[in-house]
mmCIF file of C-alpha atoms in Angstrom:
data_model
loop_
_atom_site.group_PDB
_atom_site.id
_atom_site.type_symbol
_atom_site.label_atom_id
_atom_site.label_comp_id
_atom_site.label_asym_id
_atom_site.label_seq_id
_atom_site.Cartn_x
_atom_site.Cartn_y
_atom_site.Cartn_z
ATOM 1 C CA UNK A 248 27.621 -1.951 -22.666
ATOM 2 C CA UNK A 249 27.263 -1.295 -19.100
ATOM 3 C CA UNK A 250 25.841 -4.372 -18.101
ATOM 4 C CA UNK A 251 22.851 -6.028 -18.113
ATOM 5 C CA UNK A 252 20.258 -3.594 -16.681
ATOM 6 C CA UNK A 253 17.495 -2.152 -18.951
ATOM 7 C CA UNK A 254 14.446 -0.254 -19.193
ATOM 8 C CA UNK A 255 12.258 -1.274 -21.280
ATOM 9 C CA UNK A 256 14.916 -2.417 -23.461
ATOM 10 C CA UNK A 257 16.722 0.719 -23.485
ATOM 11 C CA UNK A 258 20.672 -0.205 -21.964
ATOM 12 C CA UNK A 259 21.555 1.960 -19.226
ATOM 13 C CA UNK A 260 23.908 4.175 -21.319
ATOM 14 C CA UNK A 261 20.727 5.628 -22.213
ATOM 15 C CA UNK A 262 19.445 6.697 -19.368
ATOM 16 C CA UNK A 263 18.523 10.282 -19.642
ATOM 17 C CA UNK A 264 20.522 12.730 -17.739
ATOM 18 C CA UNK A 265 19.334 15.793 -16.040
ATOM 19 C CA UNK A 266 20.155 19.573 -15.198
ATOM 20 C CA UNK A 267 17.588 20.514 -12.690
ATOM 21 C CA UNK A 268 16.757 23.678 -10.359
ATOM 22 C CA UNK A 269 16.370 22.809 -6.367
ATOM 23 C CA UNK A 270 12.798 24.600 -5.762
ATOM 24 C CA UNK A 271 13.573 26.222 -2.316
ATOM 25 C CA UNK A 272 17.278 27.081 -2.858
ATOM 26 C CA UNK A 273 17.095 27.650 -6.666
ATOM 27 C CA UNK A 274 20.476 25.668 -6.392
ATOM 28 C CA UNK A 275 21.943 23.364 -9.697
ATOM 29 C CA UNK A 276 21.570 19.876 -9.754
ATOM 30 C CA UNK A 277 23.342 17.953 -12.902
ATOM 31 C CA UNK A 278 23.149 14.029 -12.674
ATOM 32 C CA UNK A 279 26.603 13.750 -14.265
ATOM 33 C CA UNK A 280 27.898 15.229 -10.847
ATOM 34 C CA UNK A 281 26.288 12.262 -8.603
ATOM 35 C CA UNK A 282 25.675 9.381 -11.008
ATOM 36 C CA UNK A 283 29.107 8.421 -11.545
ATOM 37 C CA UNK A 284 30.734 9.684 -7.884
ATOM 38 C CA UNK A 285 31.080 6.051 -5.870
ATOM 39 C CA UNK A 286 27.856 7.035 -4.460
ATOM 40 C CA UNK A 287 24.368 5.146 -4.733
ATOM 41 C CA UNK A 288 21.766 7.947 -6.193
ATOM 42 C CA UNK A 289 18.605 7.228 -4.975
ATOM 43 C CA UNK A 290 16.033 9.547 -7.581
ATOM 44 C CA UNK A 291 12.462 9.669 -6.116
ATOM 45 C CA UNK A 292 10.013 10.440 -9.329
ATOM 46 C CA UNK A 293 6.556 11.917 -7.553
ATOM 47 C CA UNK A 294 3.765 14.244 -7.761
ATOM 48 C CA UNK A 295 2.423 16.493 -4.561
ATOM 49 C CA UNK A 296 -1.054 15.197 -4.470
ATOM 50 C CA UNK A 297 -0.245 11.326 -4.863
ATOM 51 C CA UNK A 298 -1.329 9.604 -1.467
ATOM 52 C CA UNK A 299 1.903 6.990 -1.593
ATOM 53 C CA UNK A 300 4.073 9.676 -2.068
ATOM 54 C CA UNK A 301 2.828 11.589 0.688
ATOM 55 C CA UNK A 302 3.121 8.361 3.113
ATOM 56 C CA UNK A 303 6.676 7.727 1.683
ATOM 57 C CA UNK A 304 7.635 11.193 2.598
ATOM 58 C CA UNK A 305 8.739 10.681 6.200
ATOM 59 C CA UNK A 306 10.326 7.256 5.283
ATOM 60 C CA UNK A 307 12.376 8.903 2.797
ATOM 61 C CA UNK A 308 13.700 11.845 5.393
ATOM 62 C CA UNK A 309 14.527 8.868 7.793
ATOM 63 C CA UNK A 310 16.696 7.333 5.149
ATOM 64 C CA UNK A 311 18.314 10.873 4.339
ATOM 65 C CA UNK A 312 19.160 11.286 7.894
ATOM 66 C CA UNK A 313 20.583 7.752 8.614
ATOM 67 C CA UNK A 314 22.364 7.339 5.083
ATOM 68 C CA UNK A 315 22.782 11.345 3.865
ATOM 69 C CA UNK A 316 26.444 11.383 4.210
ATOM 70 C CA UNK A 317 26.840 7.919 2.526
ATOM 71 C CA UNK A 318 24.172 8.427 -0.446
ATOM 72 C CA UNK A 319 23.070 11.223 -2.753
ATOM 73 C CA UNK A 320 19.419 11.746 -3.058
ATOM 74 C CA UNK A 321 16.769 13.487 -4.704
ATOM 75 C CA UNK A 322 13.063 13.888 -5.287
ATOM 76 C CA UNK A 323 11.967 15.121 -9.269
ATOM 77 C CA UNK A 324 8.417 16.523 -9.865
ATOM 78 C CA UNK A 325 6.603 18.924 -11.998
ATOM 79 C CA UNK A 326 4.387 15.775 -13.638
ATOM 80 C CA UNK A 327 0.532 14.956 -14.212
ATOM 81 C CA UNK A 328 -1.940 13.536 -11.807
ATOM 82 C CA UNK A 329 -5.682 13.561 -12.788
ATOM 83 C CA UNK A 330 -4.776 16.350 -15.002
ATOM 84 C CA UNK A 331 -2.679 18.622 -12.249
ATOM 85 C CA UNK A 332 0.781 19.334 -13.060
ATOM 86 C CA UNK A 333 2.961 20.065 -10.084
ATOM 87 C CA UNK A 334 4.455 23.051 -10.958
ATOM 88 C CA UNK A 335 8.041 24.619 -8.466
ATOM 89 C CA UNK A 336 5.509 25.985 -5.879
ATOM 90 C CA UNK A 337 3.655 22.888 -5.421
ATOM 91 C CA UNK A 338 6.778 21.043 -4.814
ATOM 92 C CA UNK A 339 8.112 23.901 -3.162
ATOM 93 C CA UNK A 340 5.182 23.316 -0.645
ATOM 94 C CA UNK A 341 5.166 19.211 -0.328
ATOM 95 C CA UNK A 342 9.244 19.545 0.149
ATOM 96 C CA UNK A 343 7.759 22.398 3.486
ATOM 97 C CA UNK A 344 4.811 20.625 4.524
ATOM 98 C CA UNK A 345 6.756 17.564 4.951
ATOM 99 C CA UNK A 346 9.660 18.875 6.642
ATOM 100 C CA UNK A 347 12.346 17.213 4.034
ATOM 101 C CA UNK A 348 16.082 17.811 3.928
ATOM 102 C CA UNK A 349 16.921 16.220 0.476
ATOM 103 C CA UNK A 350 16.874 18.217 -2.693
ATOM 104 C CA UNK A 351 13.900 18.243 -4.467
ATOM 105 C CA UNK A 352 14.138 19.043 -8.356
ATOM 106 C CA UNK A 353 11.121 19.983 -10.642
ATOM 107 C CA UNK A 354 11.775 18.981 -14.426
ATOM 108 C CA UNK A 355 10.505 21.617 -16.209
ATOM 109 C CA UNK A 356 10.402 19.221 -19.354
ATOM 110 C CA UNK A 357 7.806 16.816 -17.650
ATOM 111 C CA UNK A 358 9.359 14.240 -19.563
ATOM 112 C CA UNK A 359 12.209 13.006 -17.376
ATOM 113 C CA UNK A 360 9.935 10.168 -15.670
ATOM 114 C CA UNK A 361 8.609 8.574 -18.728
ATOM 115 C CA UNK A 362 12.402 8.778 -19.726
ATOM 116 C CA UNK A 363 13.097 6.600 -17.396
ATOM 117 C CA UNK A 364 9.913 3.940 -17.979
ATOM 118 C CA UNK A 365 7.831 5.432 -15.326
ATOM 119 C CA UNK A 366 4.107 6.044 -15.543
ATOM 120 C CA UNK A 367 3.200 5.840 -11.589
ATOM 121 C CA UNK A 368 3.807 7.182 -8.553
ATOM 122 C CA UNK A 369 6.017 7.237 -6.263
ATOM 123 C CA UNK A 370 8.774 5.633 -8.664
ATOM 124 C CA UNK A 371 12.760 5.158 -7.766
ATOM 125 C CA UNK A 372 15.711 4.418 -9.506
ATOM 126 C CA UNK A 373 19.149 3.450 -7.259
ATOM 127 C CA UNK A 374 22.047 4.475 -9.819
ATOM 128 C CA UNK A 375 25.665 3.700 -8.669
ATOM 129 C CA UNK A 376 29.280 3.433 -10.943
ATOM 130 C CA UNK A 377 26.905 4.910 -13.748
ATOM 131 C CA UNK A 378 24.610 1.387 -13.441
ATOM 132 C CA UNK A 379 20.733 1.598 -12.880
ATOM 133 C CA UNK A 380 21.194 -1.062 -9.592
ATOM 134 C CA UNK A 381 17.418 -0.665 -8.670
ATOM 135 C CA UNK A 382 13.948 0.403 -10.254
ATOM 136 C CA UNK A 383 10.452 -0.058 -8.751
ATOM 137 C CA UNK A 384 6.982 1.709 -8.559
ATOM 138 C CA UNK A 385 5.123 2.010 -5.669
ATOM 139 C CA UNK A 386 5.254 2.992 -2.027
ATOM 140 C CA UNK A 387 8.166 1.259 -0.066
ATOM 141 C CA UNK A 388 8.865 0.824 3.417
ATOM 142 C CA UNK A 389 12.122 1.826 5.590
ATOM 143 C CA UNK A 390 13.230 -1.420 5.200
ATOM 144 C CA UNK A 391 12.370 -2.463 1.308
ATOM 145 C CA UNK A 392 14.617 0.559 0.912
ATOM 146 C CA UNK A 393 17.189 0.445 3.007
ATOM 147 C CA UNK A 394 16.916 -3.729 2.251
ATOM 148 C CA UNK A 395 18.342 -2.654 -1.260
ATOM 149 C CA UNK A 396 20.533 0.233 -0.370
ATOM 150 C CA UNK A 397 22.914 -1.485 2.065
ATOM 151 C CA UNK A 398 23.648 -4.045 -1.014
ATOM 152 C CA UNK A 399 25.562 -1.445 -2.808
ATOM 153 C CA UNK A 400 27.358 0.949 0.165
#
């Protein structure tokens, strides 16, 4: 066991892992590479038209550009809101509109979110030493995030 951190009962061992295509650089992401490197992941679950997600945005960018070379991090979409699946363009465009630096991944399963426990949006995990350290859903400020991030650098 890794601890005492579940999911809806589900140990952490479980957590699904991922192999996931950047949308603007077409670049690999695998979780195996970051979830286990020293590192805190931060993984942002979303979906393009979700008004939280869209306010989180810029918070997120200001925590890539304070914490980038300390943290990995990465946005996942390609889910369902009223009945719209983001597909790569969509994110493709949020990931523009927005002006963000951090890799954002679309999960061509559509599954990876409710693999996690996750049913709304904006949702984040904080994964370090192969642990889950940190779930929640909703929007968070600069400093609910950073609050939780600076426990674990």
């Amino acid at each position: 066991s890794k601890g005492g951190f579940y999911i809806d009962d589900e140990p952490v061992s479980s957590l699904a892992m991922w192999d996931l295509e950047e949308v603007e650089t077409g670049m690999l992401y695998k979780s195996n590479d970051y979830y286990d490197d020293g590192l805190v992941t931060i993984v942002e679950f979303f979906h393009s038209e979700c008004g939280h997600c869209q306010n989180q945005a810029p918070t997120l960018q200001d925590i890539y550009e304070e914490y980038g070379s300390q943290i990995n991090m990465f946005a996942i979409g390609g889910y369902v809101l009223s009945g719209n699946t983001d597909n790569q363009n969509d994110i493709a465009n949020f990931k523009a509109d927005y002006e963000l630096e951090y890799p954002h991944l679309y999960d061509d399963s559509g599954e990876l979110m409710s693999d996690y426990g996750f049913s709304n949006y904006p949702s984040m995990v904080m994964i370090k030493d192969g642990n889950l350290i940190f779930e929640h859903t909703g929007r968070m400020t600069y400093d609910q995030i950073t609050t939780e991030l600076e426990k674990h650098l």
